[in-house]
JSON list of C-alpha atoms in Angstrom, two decimals:
[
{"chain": "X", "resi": 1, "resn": "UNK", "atom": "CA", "xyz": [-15.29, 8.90, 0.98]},
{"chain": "X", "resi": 2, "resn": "UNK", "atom": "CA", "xyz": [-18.86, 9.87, 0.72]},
{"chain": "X", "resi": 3, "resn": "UNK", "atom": "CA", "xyz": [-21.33, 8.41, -0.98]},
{"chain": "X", "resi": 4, "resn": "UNK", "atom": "CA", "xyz": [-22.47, 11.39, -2.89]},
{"chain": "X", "resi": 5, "resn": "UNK", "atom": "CA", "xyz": [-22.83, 12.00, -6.46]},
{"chain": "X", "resi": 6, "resn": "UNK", "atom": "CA", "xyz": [-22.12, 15.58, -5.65]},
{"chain": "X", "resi": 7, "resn": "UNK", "atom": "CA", "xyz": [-19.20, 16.62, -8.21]},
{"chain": "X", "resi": 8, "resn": "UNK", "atom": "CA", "xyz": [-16.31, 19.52, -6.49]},
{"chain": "X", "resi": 9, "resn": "UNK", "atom": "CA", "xyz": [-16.60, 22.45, -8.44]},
{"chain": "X", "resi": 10, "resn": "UNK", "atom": "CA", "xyz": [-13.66, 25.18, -6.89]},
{"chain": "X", "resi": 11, "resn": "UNK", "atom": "CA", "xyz": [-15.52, 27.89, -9.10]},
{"chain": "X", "resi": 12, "resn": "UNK", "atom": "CA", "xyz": [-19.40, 27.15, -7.16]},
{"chain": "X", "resi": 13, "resn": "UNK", "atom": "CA", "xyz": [-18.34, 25.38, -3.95]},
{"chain": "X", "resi": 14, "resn": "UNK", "atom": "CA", "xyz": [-16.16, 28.75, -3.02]},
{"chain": "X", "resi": 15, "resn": "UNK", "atom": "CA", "xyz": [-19.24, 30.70, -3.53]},
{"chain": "X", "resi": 16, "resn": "UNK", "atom": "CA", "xyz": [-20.59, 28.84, -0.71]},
{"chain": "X", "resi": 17, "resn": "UNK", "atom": "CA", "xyz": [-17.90, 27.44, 1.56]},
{"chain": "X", "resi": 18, "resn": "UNK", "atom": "CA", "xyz": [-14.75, 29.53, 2.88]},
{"chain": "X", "resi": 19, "resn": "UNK", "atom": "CA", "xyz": [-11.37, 28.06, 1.56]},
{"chain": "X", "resi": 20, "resn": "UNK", "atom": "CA", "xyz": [-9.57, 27.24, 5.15]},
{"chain": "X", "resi": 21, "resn": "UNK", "atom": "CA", "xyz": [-5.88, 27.22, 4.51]},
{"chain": "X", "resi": 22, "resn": "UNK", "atom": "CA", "xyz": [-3.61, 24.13, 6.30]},
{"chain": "X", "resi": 23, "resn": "UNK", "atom": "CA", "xyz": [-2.73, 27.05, 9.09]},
{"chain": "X", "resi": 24, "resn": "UNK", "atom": "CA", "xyz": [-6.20, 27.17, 10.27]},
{"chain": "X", "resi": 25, "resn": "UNK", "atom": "CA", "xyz": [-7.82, 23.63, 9.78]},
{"chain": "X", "resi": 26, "resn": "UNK", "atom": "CA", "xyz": [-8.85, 22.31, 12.99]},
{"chain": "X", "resi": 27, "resn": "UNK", "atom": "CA", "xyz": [-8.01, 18.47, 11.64]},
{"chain": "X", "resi": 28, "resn": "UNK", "atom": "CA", "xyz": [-4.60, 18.78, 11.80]},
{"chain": "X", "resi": 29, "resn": "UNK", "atom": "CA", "xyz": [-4.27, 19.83, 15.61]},
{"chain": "X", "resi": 30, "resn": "UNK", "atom": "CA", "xyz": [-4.76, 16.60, 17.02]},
{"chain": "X", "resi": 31, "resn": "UNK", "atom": "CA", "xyz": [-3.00, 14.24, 14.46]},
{"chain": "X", "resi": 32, "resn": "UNK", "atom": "CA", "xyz": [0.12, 12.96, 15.21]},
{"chain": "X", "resi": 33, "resn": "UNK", "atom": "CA", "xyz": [2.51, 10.40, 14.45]},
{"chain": "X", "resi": 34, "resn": "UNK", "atom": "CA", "xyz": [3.14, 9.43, 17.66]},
{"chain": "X", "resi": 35, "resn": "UNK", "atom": "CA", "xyz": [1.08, 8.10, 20.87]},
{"chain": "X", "resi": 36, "resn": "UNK", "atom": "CA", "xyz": [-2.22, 6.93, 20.80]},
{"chain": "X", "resi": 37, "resn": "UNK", "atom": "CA", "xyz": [-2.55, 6.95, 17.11]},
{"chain": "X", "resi": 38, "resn": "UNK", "atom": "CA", "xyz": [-0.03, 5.20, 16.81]},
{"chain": "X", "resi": 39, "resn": "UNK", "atom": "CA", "xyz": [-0.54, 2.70, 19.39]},
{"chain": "X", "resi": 40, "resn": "UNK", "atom": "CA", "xyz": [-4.01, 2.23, 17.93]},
{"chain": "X", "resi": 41, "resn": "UNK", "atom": "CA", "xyz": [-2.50, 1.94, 14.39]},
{"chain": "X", "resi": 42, "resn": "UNK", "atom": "CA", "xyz": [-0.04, -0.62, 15.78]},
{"chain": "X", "resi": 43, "resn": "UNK", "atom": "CA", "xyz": [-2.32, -2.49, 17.46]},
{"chain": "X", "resi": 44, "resn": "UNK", "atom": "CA", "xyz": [-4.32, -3.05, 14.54]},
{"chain": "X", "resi": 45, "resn": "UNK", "atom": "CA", "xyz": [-1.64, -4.21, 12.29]},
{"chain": "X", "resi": 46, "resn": "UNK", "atom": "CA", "xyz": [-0.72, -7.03, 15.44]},
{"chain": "X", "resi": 47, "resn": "UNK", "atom": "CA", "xyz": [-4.70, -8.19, 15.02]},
{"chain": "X", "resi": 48, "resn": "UNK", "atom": "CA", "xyz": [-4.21, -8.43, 11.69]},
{"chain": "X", "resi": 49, "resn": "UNK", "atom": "CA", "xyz": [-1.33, -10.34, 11.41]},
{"chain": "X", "resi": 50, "resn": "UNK", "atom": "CA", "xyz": [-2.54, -12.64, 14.36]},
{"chain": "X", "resi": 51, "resn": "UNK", "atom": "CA", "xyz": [-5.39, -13.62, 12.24]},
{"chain": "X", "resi": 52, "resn": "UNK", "atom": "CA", "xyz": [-3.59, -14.13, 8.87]},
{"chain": "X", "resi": 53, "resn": "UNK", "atom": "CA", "xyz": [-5.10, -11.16, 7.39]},
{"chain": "X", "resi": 54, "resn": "UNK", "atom": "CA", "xyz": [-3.39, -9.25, 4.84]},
{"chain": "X", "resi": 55, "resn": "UNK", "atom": "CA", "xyz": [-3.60, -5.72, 5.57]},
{"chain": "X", "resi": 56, "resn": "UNK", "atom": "CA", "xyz": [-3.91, -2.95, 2.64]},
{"chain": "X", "resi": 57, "resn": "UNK", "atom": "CA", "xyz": [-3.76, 0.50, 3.36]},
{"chain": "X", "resi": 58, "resn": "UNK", "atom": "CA", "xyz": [-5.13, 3.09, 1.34]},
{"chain": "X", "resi": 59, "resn": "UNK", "atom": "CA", "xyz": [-4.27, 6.59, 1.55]},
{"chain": "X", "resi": 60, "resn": "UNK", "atom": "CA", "xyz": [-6.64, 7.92, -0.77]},
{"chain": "X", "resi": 61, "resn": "UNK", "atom": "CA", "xyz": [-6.80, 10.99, -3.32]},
{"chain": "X", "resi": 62, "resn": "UNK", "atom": "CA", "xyz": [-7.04, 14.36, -2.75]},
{"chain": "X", "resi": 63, "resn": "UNK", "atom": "CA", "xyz": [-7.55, 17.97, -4.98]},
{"chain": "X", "resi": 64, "resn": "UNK", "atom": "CA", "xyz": [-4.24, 20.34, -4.95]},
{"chain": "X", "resi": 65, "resn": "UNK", "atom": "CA", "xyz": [-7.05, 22.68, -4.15]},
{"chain": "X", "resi": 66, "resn": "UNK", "atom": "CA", "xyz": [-6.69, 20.75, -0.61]},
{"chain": "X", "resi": 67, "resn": "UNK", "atom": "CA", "xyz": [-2.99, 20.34, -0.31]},
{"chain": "X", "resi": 68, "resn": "UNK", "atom": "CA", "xyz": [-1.70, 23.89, 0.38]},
{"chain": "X", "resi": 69, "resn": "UNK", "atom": "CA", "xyz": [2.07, 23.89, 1.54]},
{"chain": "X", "resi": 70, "resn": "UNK", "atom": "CA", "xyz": [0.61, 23.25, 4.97]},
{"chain": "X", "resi": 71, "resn": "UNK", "atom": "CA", "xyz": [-1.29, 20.21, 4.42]},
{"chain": "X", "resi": 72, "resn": "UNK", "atom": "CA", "xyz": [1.27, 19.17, 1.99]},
{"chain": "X", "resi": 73, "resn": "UNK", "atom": "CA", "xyz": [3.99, 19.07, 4.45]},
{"chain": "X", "resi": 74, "resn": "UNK", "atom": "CA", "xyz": [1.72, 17.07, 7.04]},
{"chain": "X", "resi": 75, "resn": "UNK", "atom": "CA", "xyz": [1.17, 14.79, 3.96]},
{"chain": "X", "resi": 76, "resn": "UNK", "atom": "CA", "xyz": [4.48, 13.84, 3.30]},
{"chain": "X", "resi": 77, "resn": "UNK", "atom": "CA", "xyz": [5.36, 13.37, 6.75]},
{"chain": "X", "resi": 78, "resn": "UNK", "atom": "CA", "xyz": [2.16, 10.76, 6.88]},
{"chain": "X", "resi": 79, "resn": "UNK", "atom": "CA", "xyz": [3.28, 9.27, 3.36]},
{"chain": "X", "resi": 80, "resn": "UNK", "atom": "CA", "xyz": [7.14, 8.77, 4.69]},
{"chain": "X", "resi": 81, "resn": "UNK", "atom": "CA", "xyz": [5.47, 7.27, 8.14]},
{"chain": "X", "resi": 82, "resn": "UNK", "atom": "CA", "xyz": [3.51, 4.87, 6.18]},
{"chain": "X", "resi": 83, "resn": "UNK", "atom": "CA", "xyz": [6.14, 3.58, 3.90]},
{"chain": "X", "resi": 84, "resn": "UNK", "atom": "CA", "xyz": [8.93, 2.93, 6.79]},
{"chain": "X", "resi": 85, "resn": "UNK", "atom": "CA", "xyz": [6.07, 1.30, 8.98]},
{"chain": "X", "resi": 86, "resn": "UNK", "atom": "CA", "xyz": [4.81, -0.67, 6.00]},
{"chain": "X", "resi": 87, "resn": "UNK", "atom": "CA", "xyz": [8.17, -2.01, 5.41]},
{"chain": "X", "resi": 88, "resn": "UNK", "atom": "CA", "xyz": [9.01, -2.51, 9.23]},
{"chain": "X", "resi": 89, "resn": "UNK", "atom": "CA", "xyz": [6.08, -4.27, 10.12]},
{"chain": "X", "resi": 90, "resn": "UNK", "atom": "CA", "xyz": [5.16, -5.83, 6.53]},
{"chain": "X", "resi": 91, "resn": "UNK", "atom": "CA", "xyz": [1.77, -4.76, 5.55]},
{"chain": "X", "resi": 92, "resn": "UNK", "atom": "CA", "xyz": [1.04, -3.31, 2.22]},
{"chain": "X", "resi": 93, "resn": "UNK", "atom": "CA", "xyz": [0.77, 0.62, 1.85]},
{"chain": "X", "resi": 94, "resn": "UNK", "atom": "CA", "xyz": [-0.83, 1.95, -1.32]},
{"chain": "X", "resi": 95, "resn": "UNK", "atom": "CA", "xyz": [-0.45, 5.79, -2.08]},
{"chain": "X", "resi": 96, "resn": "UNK", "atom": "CA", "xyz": [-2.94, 7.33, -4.20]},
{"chain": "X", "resi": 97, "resn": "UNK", "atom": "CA", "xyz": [-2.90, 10.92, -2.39]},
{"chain": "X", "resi": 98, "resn": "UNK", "atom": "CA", "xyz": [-1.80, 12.29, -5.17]},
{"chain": "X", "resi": 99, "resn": "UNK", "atom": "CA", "xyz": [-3.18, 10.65, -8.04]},
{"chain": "X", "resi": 100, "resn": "UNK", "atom": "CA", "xyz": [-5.86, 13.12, -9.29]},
{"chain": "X", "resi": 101, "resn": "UNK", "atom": "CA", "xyz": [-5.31, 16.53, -7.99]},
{"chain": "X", "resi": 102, "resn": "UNK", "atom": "CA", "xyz": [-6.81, 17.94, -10.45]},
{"chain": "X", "resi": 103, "resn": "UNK", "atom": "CA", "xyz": [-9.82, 15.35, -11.26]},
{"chain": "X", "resi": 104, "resn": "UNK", "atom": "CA", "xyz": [-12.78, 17.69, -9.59]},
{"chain": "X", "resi": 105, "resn": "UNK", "atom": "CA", "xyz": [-15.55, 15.26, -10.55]},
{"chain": "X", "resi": 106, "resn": "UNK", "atom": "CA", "xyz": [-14.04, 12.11, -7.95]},
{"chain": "X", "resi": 107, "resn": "UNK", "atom": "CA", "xyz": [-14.94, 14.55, -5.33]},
{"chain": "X", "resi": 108, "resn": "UNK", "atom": "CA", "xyz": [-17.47, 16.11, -3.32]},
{"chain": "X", "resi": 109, "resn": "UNK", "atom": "CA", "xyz": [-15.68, 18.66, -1.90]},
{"chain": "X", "resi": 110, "resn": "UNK", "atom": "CA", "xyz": [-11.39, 19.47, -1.79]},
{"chain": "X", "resi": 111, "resn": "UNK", "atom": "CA", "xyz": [-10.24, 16.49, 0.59]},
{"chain": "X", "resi": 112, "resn": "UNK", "atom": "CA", "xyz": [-13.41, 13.82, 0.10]},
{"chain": "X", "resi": 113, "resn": "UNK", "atom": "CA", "xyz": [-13.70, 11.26, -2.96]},
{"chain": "X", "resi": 114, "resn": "UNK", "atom": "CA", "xyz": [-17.23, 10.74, -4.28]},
{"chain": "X", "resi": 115, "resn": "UNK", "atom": "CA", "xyz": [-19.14, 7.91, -5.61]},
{"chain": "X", "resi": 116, "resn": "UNK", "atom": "CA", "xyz": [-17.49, 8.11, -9.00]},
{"chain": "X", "resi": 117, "resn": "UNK", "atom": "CA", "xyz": [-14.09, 8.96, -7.09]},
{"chain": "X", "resi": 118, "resn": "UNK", "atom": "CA", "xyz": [-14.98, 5.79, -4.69]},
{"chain": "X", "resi": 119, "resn": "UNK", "atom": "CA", "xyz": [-15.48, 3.60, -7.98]},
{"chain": "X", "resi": 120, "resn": "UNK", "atom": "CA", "xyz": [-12.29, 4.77, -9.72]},
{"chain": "X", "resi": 121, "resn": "UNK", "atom": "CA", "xyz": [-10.00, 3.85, -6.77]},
{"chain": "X", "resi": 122, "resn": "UNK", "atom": "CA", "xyz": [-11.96, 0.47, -6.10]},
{"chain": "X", "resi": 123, "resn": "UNK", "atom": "CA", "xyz": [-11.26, -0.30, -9.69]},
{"chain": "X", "resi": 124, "resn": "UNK", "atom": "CA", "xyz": [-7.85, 0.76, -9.51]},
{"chain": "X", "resi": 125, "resn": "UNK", "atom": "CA", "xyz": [-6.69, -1.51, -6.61]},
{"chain": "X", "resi": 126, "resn": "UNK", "atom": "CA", "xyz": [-8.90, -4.27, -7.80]},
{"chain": "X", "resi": 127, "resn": "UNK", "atom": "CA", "xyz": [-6.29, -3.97, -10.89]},
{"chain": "X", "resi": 128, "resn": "UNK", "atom": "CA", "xyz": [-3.15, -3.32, -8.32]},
{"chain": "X", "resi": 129, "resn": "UNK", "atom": "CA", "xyz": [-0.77, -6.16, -8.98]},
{"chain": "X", "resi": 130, "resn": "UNK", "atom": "CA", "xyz": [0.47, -5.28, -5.89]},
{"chain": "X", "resi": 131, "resn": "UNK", "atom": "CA", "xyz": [-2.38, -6.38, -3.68]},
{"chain": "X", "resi": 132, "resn": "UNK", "atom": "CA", "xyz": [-2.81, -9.98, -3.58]},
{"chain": "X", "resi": 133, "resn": "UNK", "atom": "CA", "xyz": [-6.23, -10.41, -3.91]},
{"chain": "X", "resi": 134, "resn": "UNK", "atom": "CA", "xyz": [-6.44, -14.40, -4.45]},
{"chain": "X", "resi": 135, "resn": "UNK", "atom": "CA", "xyz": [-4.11, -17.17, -2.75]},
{"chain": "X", "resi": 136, "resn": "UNK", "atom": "CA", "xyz": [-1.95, -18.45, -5.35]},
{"chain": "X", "resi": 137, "resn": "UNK", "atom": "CA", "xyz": [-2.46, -15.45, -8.19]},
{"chain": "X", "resi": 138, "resn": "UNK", "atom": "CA", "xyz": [0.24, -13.12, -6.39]},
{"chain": "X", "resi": 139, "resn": "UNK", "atom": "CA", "xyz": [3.31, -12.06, -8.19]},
{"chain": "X", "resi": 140, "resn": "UNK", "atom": "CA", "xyz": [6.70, -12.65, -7.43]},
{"chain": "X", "resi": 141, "resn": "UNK", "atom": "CA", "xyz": [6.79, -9.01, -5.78]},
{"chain": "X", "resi": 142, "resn": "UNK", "atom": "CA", "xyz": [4.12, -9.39, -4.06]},
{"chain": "X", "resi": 143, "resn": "UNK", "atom": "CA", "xyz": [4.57, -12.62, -2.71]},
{"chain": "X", "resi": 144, "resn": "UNK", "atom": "CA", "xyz": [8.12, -11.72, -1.18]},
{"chain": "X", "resi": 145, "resn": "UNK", "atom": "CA", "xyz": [6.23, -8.39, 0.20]},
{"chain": "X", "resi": 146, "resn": "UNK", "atom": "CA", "xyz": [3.78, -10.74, 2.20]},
{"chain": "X", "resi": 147, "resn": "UNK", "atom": "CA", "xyz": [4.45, -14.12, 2.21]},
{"chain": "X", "resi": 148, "resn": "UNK", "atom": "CA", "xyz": [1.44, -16.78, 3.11]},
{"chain": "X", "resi": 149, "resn": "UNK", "atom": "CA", "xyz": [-1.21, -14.27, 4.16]},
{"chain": "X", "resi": 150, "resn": "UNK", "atom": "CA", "xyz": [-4.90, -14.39, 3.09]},
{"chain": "X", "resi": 151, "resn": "UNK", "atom": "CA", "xyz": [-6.48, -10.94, 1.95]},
{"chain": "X", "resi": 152, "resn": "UNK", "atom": "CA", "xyz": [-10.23, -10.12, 3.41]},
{"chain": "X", "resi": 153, "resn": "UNK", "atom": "CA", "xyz": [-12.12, -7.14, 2.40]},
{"chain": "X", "resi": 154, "resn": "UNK", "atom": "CA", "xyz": [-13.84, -5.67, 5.31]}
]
């Protein structure tokens, strides 16, 4: 996210900015599923388990004016990823990538939350039964999803 308080408008920020479809955006060549991503992905959720940290990832939000077939398609593939790895390697994966596609004023632009759109997800997971925020207030699910870890914010 950025720290802006710069509200996405699609009818001014087109004006100014060219709408790139999924075909041509440059951010997609290089991601992958696979290889050193995934290694580095990997290798963080081994550091985090090594030092009892509960690990919580976030995919966050973005506009439908973003997720063209294109980018939807990489999206689910990511989404599906993150859900088998999550339960393979027990860490906790929230999804909020599609929870306000149409909420313009949590973002600066199509694909980047704001500082109200920041606010509105922190508040969210801080609600997130979930997450396990304290030792000894988890439920039942989340207690059998990840069993005698501590969580840390970084």
């Amino acid at each position: 996210f950025l720290s802006l308080s710069v509200r996405f408008n699609p009818k001014t920020y087109y004006r100014q900015h060219s709408r790139v479809t999924g075909d041509y955006d440059s951010d997609y060549q290089s991601f992958q599923l696979r290889g050193k991503q995934s290694t580095a992905f990997y290798s963080l959720v081994e550091f985090t388990r090594s030092q009892g940290i509960n690990l919580v990832f976030v995919n966050l939000p973005l506009t439908s004016d973003y997720l063209d077939p294109v980018r939807m398609k990489h999206e689910q593939n990511f989404q599906e990823y993150m859900m088998l790895a999550s339960k393979n390697f027990g860490f906790s994966f929230r999804n909020l990538g599609q929870l306000w596609p149409t909420q313009h004023p949590y973002f600066s632009d199509p694909s980047h939350l704001n500082r109200y759109g920041a606010q509105a997800v922190a508040e969210r997971l801080a609600q997130d039964p979930m997450i396990p925020w304290l030792p000894g207030k988890q439920t039942e699910t989340s207690q059998a999803q990840q069993p005698n870890f501590e969580t840390r914010m970084n």
